[in-house]
Structure formats: C-alpha cells, structure tokens
Short mmCIF file of C-alpha atoms in Angstrom, two decimals:
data_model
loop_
_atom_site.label_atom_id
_atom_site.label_comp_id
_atom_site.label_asym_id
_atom_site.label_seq_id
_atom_site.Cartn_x
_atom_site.Cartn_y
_atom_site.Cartn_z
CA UNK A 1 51.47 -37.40 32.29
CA UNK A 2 53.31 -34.38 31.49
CA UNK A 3 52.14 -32.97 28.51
CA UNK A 4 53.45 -30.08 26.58
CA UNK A 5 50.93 -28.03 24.39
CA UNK A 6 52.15 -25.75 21.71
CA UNK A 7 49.74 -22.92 20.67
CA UNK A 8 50.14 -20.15 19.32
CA UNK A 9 47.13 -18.49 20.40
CA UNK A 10 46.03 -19.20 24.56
CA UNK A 11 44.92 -16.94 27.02
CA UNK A 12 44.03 -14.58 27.74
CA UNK A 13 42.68 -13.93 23.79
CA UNK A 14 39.31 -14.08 24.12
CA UNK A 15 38.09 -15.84 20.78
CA UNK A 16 39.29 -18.42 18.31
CA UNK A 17 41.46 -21.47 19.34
CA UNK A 18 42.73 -19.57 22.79
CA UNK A 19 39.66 -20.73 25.06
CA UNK A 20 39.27 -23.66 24.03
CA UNK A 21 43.05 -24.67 24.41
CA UNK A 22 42.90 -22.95 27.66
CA UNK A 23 39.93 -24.96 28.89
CA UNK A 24 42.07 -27.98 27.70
CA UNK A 25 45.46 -27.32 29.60
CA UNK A 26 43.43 -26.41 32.73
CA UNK A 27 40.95 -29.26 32.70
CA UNK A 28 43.85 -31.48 32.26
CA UNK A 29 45.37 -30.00 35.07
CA UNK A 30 42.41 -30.71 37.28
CA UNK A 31 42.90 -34.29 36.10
CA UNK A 32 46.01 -34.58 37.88
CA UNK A 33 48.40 -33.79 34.76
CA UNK A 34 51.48 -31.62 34.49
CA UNK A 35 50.74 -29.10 31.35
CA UNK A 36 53.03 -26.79 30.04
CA UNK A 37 51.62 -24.27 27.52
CA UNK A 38 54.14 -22.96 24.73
CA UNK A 39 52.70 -19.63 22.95
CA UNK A 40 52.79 -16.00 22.11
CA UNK A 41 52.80 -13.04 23.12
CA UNK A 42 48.99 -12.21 23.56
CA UNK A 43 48.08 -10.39 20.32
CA UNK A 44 44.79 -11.58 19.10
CA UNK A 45 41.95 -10.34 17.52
CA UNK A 46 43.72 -6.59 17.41
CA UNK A 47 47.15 -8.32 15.89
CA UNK A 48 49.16 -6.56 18.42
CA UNK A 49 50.88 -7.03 21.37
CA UNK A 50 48.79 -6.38 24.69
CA UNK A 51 49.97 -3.68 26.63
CA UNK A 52 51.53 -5.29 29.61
CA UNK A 53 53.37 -7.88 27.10
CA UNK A 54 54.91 -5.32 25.13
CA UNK A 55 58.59 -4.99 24.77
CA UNK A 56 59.74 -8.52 25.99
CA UNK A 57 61.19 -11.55 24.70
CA UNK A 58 60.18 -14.27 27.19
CA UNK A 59 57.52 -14.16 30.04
CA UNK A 60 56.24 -17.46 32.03
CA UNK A 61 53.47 -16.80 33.76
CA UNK A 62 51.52 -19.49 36.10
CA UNK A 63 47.55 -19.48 35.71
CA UNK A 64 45.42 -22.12 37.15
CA UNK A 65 47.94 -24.66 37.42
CA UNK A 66 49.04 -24.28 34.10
CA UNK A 67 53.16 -23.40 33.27
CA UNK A 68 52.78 -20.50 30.36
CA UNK A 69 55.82 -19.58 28.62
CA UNK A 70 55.28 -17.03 26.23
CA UNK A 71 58.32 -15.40 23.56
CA UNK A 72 58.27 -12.80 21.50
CA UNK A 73 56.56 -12.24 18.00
CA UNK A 74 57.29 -9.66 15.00
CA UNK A 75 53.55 -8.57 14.42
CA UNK A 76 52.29 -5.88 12.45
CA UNK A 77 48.61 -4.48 13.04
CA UNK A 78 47.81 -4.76 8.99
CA UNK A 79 50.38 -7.29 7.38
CA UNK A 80 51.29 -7.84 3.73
CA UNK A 81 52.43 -11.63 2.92
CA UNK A 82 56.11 -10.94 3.84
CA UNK A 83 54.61 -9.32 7.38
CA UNK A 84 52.57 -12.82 7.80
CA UNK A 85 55.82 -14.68 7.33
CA UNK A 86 57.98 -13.29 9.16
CA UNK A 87 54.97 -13.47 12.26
CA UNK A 88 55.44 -17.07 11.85
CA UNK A 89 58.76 -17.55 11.48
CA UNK A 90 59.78 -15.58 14.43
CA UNK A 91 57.68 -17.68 16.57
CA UNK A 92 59.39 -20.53 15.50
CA UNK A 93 62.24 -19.24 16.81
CA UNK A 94 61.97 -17.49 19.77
CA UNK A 95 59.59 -20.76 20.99
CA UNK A 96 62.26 -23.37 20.64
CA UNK A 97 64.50 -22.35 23.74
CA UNK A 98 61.12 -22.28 25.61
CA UNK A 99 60.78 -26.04 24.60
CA UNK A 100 63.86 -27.15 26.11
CA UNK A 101 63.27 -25.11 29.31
CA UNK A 102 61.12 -27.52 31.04
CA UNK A 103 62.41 -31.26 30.30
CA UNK A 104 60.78 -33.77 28.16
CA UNK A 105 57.20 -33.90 28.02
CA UNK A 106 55.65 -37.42 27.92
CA UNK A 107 53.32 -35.87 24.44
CA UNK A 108 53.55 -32.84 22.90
CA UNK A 109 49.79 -31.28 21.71
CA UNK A 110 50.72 -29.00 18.19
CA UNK A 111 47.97 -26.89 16.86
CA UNK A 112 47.45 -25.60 13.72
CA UNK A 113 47.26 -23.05 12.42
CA UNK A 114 49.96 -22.07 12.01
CA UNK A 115 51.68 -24.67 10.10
CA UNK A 116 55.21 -23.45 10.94
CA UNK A 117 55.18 -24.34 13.85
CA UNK A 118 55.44 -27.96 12.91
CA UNK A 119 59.27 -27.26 12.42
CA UNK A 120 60.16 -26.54 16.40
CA UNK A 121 57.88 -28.88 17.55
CA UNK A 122 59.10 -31.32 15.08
CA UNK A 123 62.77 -30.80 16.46
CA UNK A 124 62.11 -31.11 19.58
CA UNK A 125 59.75 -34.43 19.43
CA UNK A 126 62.58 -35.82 17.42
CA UNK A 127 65.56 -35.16 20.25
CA UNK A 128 63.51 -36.13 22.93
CA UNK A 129 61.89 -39.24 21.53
CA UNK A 130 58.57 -37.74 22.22
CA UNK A 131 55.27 -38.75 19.87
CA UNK A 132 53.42 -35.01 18.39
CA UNK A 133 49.68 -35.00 18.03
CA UNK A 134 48.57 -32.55 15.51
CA UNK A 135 45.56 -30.68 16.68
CA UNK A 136 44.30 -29.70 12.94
CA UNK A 137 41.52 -26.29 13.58
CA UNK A 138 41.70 -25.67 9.94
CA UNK A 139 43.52 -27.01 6.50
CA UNK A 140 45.80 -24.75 4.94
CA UNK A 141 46.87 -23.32 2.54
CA UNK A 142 43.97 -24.99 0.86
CA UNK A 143 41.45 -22.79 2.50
CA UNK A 144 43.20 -20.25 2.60
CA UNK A 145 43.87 -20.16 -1.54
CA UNK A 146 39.71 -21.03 -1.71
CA UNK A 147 39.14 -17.70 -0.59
CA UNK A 148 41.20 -15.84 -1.86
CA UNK A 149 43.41 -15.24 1.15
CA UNK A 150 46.64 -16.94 -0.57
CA UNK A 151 47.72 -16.19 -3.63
CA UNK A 152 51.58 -16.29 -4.34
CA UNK A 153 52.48 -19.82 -5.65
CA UNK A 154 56.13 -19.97 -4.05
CA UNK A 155 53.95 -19.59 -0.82
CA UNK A 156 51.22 -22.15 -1.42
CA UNK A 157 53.96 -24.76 -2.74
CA UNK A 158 55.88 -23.95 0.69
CA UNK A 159 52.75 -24.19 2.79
CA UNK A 160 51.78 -27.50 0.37
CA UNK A 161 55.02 -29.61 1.14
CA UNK A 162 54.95 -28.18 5.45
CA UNK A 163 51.52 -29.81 5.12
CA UNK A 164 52.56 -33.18 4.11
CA UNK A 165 55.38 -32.98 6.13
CA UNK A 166 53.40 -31.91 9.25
CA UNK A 167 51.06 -34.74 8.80
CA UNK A 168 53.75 -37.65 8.14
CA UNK A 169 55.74 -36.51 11.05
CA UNK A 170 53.07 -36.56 13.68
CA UNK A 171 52.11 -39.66 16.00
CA UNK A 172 48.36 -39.07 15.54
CA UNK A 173 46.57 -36.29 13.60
CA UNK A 174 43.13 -35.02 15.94
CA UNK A 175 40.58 -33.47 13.50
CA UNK A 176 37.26 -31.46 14.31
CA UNK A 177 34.87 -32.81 11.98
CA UNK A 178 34.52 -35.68 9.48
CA UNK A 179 34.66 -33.50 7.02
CA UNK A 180 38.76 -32.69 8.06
CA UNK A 181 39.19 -36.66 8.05
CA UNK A 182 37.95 -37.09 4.36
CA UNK A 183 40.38 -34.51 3.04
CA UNK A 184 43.05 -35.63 4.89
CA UNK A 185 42.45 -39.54 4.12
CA UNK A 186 42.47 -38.10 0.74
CA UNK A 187 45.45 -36.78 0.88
CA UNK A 188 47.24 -40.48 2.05
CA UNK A 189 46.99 -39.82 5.11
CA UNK A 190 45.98 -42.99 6.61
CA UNK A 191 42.80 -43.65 8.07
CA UNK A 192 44.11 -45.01 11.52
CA UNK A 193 46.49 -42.11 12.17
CA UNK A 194 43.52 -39.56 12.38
CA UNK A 195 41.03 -39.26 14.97
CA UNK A 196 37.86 -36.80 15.37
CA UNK A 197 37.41 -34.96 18.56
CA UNK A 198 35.36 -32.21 17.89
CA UNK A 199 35.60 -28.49 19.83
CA UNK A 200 33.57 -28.17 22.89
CA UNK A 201 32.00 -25.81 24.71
CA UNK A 202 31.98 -25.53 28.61
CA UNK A 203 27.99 -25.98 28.90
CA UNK A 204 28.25 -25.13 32.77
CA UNK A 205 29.42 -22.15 32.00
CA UNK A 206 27.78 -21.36 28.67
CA UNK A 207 23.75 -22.48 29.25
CA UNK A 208 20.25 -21.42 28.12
CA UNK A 209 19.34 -18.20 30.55
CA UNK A 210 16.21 -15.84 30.68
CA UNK A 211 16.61 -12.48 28.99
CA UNK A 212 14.66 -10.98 32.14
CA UNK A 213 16.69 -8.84 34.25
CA UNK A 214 19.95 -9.11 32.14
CA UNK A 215 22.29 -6.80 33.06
CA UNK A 216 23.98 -7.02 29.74
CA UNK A 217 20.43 -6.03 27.48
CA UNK A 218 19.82 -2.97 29.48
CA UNK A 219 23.32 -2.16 29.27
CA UNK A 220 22.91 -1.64 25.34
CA UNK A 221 19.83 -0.71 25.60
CA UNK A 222 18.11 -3.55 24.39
CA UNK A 223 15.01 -4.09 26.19
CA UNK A 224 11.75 -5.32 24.48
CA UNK A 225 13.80 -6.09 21.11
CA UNK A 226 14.05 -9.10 18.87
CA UNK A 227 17.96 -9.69 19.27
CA UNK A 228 19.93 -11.56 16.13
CA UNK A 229 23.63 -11.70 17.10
CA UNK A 230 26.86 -12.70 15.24
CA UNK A 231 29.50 -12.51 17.28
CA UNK A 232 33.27 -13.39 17.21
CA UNK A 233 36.01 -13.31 14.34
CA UNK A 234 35.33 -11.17 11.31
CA UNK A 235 37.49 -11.85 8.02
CA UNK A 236 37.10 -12.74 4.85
CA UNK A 237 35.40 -16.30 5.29
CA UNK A 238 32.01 -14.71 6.76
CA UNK A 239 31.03 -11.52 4.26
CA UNK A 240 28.92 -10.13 7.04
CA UNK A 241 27.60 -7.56 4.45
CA UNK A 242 24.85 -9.60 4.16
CA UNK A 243 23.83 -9.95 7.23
CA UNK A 244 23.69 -6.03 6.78
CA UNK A 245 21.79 -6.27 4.16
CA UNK A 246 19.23 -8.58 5.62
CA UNK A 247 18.96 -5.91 8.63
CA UNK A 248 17.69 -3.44 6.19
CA UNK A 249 15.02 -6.05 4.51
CA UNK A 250 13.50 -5.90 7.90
CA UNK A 251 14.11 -1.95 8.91
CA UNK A 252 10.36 -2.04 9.13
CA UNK A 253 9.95 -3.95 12.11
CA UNK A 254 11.13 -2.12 14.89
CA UNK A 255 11.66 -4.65 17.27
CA UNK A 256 13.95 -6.35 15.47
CA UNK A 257 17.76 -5.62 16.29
CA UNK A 258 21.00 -6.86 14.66
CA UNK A 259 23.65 -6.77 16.66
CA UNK A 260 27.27 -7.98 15.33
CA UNK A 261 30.15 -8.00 17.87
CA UNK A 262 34.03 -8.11 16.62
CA UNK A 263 36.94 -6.62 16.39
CA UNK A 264 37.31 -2.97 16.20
CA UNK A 265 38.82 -2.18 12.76
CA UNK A 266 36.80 -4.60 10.70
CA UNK A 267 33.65 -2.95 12.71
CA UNK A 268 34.83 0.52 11.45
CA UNK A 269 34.75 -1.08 7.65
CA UNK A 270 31.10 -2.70 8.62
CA UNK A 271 30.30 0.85 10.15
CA UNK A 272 30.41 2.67 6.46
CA UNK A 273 28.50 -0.21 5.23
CA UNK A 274 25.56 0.47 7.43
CA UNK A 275 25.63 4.37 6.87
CA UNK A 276 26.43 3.59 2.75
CA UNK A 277 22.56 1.33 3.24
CA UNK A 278 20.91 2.93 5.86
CA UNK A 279 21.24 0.28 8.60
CA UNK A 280 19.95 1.88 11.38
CA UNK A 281 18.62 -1.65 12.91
CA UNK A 282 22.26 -2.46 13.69
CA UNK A 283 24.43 -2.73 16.66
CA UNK A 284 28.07 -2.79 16.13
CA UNK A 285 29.98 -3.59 19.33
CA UNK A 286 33.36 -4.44 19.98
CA UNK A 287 34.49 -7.78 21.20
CA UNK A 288 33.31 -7.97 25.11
CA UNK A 289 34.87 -9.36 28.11
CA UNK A 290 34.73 -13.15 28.18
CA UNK A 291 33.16 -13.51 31.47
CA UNK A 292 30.28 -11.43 29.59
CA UNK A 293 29.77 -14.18 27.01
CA UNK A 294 27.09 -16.17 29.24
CA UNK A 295 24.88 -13.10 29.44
CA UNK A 296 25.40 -11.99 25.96
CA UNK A 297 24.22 -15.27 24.46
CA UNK A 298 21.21 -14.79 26.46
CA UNK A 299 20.53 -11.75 25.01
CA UNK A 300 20.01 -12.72 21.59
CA UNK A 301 16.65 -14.48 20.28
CA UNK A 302 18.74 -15.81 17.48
CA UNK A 303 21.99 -16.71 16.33
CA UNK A 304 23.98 -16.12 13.16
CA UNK A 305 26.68 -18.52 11.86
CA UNK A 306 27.46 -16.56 8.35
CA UNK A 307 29.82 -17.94 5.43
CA UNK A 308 30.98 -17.19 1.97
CA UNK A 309 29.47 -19.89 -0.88
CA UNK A 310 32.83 -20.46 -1.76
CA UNK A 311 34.36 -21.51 1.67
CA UNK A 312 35.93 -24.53 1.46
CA UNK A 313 33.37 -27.64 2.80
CA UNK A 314 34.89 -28.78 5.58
CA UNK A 315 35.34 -25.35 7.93
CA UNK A 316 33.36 -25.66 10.93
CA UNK A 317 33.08 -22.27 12.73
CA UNK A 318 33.76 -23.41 16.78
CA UNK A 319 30.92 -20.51 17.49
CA UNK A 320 28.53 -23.33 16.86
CA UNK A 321 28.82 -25.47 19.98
CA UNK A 322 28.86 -21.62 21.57
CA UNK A 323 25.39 -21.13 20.17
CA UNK A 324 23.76 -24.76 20.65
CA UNK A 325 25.03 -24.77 24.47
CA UNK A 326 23.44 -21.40 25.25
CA UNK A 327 19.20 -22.55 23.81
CA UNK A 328 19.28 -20.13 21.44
CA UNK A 329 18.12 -21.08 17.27
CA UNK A 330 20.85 -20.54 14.83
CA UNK A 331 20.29 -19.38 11.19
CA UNK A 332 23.02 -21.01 9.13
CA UNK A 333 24.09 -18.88 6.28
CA UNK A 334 26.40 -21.13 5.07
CA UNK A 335 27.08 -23.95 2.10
CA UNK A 336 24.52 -26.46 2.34
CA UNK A 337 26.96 -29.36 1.83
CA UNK A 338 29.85 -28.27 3.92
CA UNK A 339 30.73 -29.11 7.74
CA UNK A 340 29.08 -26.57 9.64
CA UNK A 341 25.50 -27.07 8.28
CA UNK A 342 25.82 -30.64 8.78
CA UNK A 343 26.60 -29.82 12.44
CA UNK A 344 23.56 -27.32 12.40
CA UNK A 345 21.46 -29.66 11.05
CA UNK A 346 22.13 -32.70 12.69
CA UNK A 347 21.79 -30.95 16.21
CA UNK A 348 18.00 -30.20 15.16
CA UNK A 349 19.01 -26.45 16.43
CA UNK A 350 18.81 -24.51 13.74
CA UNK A 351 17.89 -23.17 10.20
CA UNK A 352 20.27 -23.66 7.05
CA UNK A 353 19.30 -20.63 4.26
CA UNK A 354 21.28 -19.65 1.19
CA UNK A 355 24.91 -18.40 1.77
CA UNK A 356 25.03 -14.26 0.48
CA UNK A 357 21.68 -14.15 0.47
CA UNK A 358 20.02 -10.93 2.28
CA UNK A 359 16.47 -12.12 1.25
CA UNK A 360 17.09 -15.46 2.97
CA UNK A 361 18.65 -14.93 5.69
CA UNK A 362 16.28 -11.98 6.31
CA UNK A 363 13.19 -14.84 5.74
CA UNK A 364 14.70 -17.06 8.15
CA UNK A 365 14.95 -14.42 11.04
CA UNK A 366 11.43 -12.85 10.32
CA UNK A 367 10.16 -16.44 10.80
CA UNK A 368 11.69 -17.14 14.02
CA UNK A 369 9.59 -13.88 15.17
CA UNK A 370 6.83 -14.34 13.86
CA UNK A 371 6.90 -18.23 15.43
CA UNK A 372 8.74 -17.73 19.52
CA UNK A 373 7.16 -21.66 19.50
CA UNK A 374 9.62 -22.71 16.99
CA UNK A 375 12.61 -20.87 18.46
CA UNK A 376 11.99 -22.48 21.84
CA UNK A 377 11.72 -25.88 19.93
CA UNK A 378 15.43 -25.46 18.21
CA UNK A 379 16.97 -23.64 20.98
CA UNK A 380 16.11 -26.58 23.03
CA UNK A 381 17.12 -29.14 20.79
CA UNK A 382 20.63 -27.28 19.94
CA UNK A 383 20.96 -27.00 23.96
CA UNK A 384 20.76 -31.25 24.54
CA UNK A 385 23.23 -31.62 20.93
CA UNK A 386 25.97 -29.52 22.65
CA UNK A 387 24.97 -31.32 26.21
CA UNK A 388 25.65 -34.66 24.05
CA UNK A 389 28.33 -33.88 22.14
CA UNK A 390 30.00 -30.70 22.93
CA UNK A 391 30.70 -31.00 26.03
CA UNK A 392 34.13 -30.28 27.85
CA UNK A 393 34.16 -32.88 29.55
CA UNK A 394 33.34 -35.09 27.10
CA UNK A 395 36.26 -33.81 25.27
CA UNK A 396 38.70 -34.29 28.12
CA UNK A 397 37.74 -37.65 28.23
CA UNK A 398 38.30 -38.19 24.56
CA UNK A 399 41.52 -36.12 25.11
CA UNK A 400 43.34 -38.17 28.38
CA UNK A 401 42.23 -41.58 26.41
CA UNK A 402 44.31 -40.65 23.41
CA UNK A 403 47.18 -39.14 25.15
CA UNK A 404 47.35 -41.96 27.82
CA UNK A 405 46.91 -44.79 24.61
CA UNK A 406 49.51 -42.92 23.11
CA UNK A 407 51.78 -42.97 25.79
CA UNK A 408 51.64 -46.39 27.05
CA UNK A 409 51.88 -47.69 23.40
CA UNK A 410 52.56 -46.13 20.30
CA UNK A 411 51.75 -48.37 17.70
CA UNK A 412 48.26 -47.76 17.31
CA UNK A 413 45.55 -45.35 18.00
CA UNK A 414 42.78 -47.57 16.01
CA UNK A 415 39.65 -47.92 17.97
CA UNK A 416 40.61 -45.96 21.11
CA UNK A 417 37.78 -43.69 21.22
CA UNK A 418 34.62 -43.99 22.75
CA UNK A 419 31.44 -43.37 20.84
CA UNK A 420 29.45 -39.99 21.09
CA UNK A 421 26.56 -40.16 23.41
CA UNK A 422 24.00 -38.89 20.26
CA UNK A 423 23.07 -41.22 17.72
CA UNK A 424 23.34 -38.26 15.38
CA UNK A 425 26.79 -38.02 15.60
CA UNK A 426 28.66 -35.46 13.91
CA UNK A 427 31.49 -37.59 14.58
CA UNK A 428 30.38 -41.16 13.89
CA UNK A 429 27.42 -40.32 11.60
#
C-alpha cells in the first residue's frame, strides 16, 4: 500500500504524538509499505522552530525509509488565541502543495489534534478518491473548554462544527480508548465507523532494567535514593503543584527523591514553586534525549501519571503504556472514573489516589517504600499488560488490517479487528 500520514507533530520531537507516529510510518515501512509523512516544521515541546529548520518553507527529508515532507509554520514561543490560529491555519496551507507532490496515496492516516487539518486532508481525499482515517489522540474543543484552555465562543462554535465535519467526512474514525468511542457514538457518530486501537509502546526498546550500574542515576546523582518520576508534557491538564506538594509531605525521608522532567519554561514556573514551599526533595530536569528514555525509566522506583479532577473522562495520557512497559508501579493521580485509571487499574500496575491531593499522593508513594514487595508485584504486572496490549507490534497488526480492509473494500470496517490478547481489555472490556 502506499499510505500517506498527515501529522503535525513527527520526528524528531521527542514526546507526545511524534514517536508514536514515527514508530508507525517506520514499522509500516518494514512491512513492505510505501509511507509518506506530511508535517511541520519540528517545533515541539519549546513551540519553536529547531535550529537547523529555521527559515524555510519546505524540506523533505528521508529517515528510515520513510518520505518526510515538512512546510513551514507561523509559531510563536507564548501564543494568545489569534497566535494559536494562525499556527494552524498556516499549516493548512503550506501542507497542501506537499500533498499533491507525491501522487495518490492508496489511504491517507489524519491525526488530531489539530482539527484543522481536516480541511487539506479533506481536499485532497476528495480529488483523489482516496478514503481518510481519523486518528482521534484527543476530543476537542470539548477538552479543551473543560479546562479552561478555550474560552471564546466564536472559537468553540468553529472548532464544534470542524468536529462534526471531521468525523462525517472520514472513512473510519481510530480512537485510543473506549472511553473516545462512547463520546463519539454519542455524538451520532455511528458505532461501525469507529474503531479502538490503543497507543503502544515499543516494549523491546522500553523494558523493566536494574537500577545497578545506570549510567543515567549517577549522572544526576541519584544513587541510593527512592526515585518518583513524572516525566513528559507539562500544561494545564496535570497541575504538577501537587506533586510538589506531596514532595514536601515527605521532606523527612531523605531517600526519597522527586524528580519531574519537562520542558524548560514550565520547569522555571515549577522552579519558584519549590523555592515558594521549600522543596528541596525535587529534581527538575529538562526533557532528555530519547535514546535516554530506557535508562531513565529504570531509574525511577515509581511512576507518576498526574491529572486535574476536572479533566474531561476520557483523556488517556500515552505515558502510561511508557510506564507499564518499563516494570515500574504507577501512582495514578487522576479521576477515578475517567480513561486513564481504568487503564491503570485494569493492568493490575498501579495505584489510583485522589486527583490534587498532596496527602494522597504523598500516602501512596510512602507506601510503595515502605513495601519494595508490592512495587515488584505491580511493576511486574504493568510490565505483562503493556506486553499484552501495548505492544507495537500488536498495533501494527491492528493498523495494516484496517488499512488493507479499507482498501480492498470500503463499505465496512465492522468486525475487522482482532481481539486483545488480555482478557482485561481496555479495549474490549
């Protein structure tokens, strides 16, 4: 097949949606595919333009088999609404002429975020005859409005109708979690167009490994401690205050270490936080390398997935399959009836506590030290979840069935799918 995939974010961004749609383009590759990979300029998490991408309009670039084209975007480091707009809107048009560059794809792959970009890829599945599967990563503007992220109402009326528009226009829409599927299906979208494929993790590359002799703890100087780590985006979903705030419940207890790794401005904000509460048990390191990531997981005794009680139920955090593939316990700070404890608790790998609460999460973590039986227990059981049901391969199985049904007939994508391997599916359950 020759597939076209249209992300905005790819490589060589080194969190969110880029690795994974890497992994996807290049393990379809290895499958014997032609992919093409439509995107930005590299910009992501520092919202602007890497060095050697500055100043141009239109690179391709060949990595691993995979045809990049990359175009321009108008990107400001700390955008207003009308900044955030016009970031979208020039990537719908600087991307189109990269669509028609290389033919007609057999099935175009959309993601989304960002919704605008529904409109070239729309265009150009409707000239060429070719069927658009929606790759859905999160549901806007609805989440974006539940946290407070959205406000204008000519905006969220826009964003409202390109939603229903994006989803009647595509072939098939592919979801993340069940939880994606109910809102949709709520919406009218019908039940047969949507399928679940949830993100994956590459559990070759990201598995359980010893914290002896890890270059990456010395480096930080880390030996001997009790390591909790978030790491990965920080915005307004997570409110990683508390997890400040539970570092300082357990100041007395030396060995104990928080360590939170993101971007560099929103670490400066989190850096007067700790000095405003005296958290001198934290680490606050910038995003690392990803060929660091296996090591870094290692590090850590324990894992932090950390949300807002009012994030909307269905976002599920794709640091999750991270954290199950590499042994290590998560503590789940996070609603107790959305999506991502569900995952957390049906992969027996973790511990769900009280979203914004210090105490709690605090409570959780002191546990896990005081009990290195029980953390072995749920990092083991997280590791043979994301073995079941993470995996990449997995997902490029799920992935080449749906785009091969798809191409060879049209009609329907009902049934197509094979079960999960784990009878505690977050899919099928």
């Amino acid at each position: 097949m020759h597939i076209l995939i249209y992300s905005y974010n790819y490589h060589p961004e080194p969190i969110g949606i880029a690795p994974l749609m890497t992994e996807l383009a290049e393990g379809l590759v290895k499958r014997g595919h032609q992919v093409r990979v439509i995107t930005g300029m590299p910009n992501y998490p520092q919202r602007e333009i890497y060095d050697e991408y500055r100043g141009k309009w239109y690179v391709t670039e060949q990595k691993n088999g995979v045809t990049i084209e990359r175009s321009y975007l108008r990107i400001k480091s700390k955008p207003n609404l009308i900044d955030r707009l016009l970031l979208e809107l020039s990537f719908v048009f600087t991307s189109l002429p990269q669509a028609f560059k290389g033919g007609r794809p057999d099935v175009i792959i959309l993601t989304v975020p960002p919704l605008f970009g529904t409109l070239p890829v729309t265009i150009f599945g409707w000239l060429y005859n070719c069927p658009v599967v929606l790759n859905v990563q999160d549901i806007l503007p609805e989440a974006a409005v539940r946290i407070g992220l959205l406000k204008n109402k000519w905006m969220i009326r826009t964003l409202a109708a390109l939603e229903k528009f994006a989803y009647r226009s595509a072939h098939t829409i592919s979801v993340i979690a069940d939880g994606f599927r109910e809102n949709l299906v709520n919406k009218g979208v019908p039940v047969n167009k949507i399928v679940c494929i949830p993100n994956w993790v590459n559990v070759n590359f990201i598995c359980p490994l010893p914290k002896q002799n890890n270059s990456w703890i010395s480096s930080h100087q880390l030996d001997g401690k009790f390591v909790v780590l978030y790491s990965g985006n920080i915005a307004l979903t997570q409110g990683l205050e508390t997890v400040i705030e539970a570092a300082v419940c357990l100041r007395h207890i030396k060995e104990i270490v928080f360590v939170i790794v993101g971007e560099s401005i929103a670490l400066q904000r989190l850096q007067k936080y700790c000095l405003l509460n005296g958290a001198d048990n934290v680490l606050l390191l910038p995003l690392q390398p990803r060929e660091k990531l296996p090591e870094m997981l290692a590090a850590s005794d324990v894992g932090l997935i950390v949300q807002k009680r009012n994030v909307i139920s269905f976002n599920m955090p794709s640091k999750i399959p991270l954290l199950l593939a590499s042994g290590r316990p998560i503590v789940g700070s996070v609603p107790a009836t959305g999506t991502a404890a569900k995952a957390i608790q049906l992969s027996g790998g973790g511990i769900i506590v009280e979203p914004e609460s210090p105490d709690a999460m605090a409570a959780a973590v002191h546990h896990l030290y005081a009990n290195p039986t029980l953390g072995a227990r749920l990092g083991n059981a997280g590791r043979q979840f994301a073995e079941e049901n993470y995996s990449l391969e997995q997902a490029l199985n799920r992935y080449e069935g749906l785009l091969s049904h798809i191409v060879a007939n049209r009609k329907s994508t009902l049934g197509i799918l094979p079960k999960l391997n784990s009878k505690k599916s977050v899919v099928d359950g």
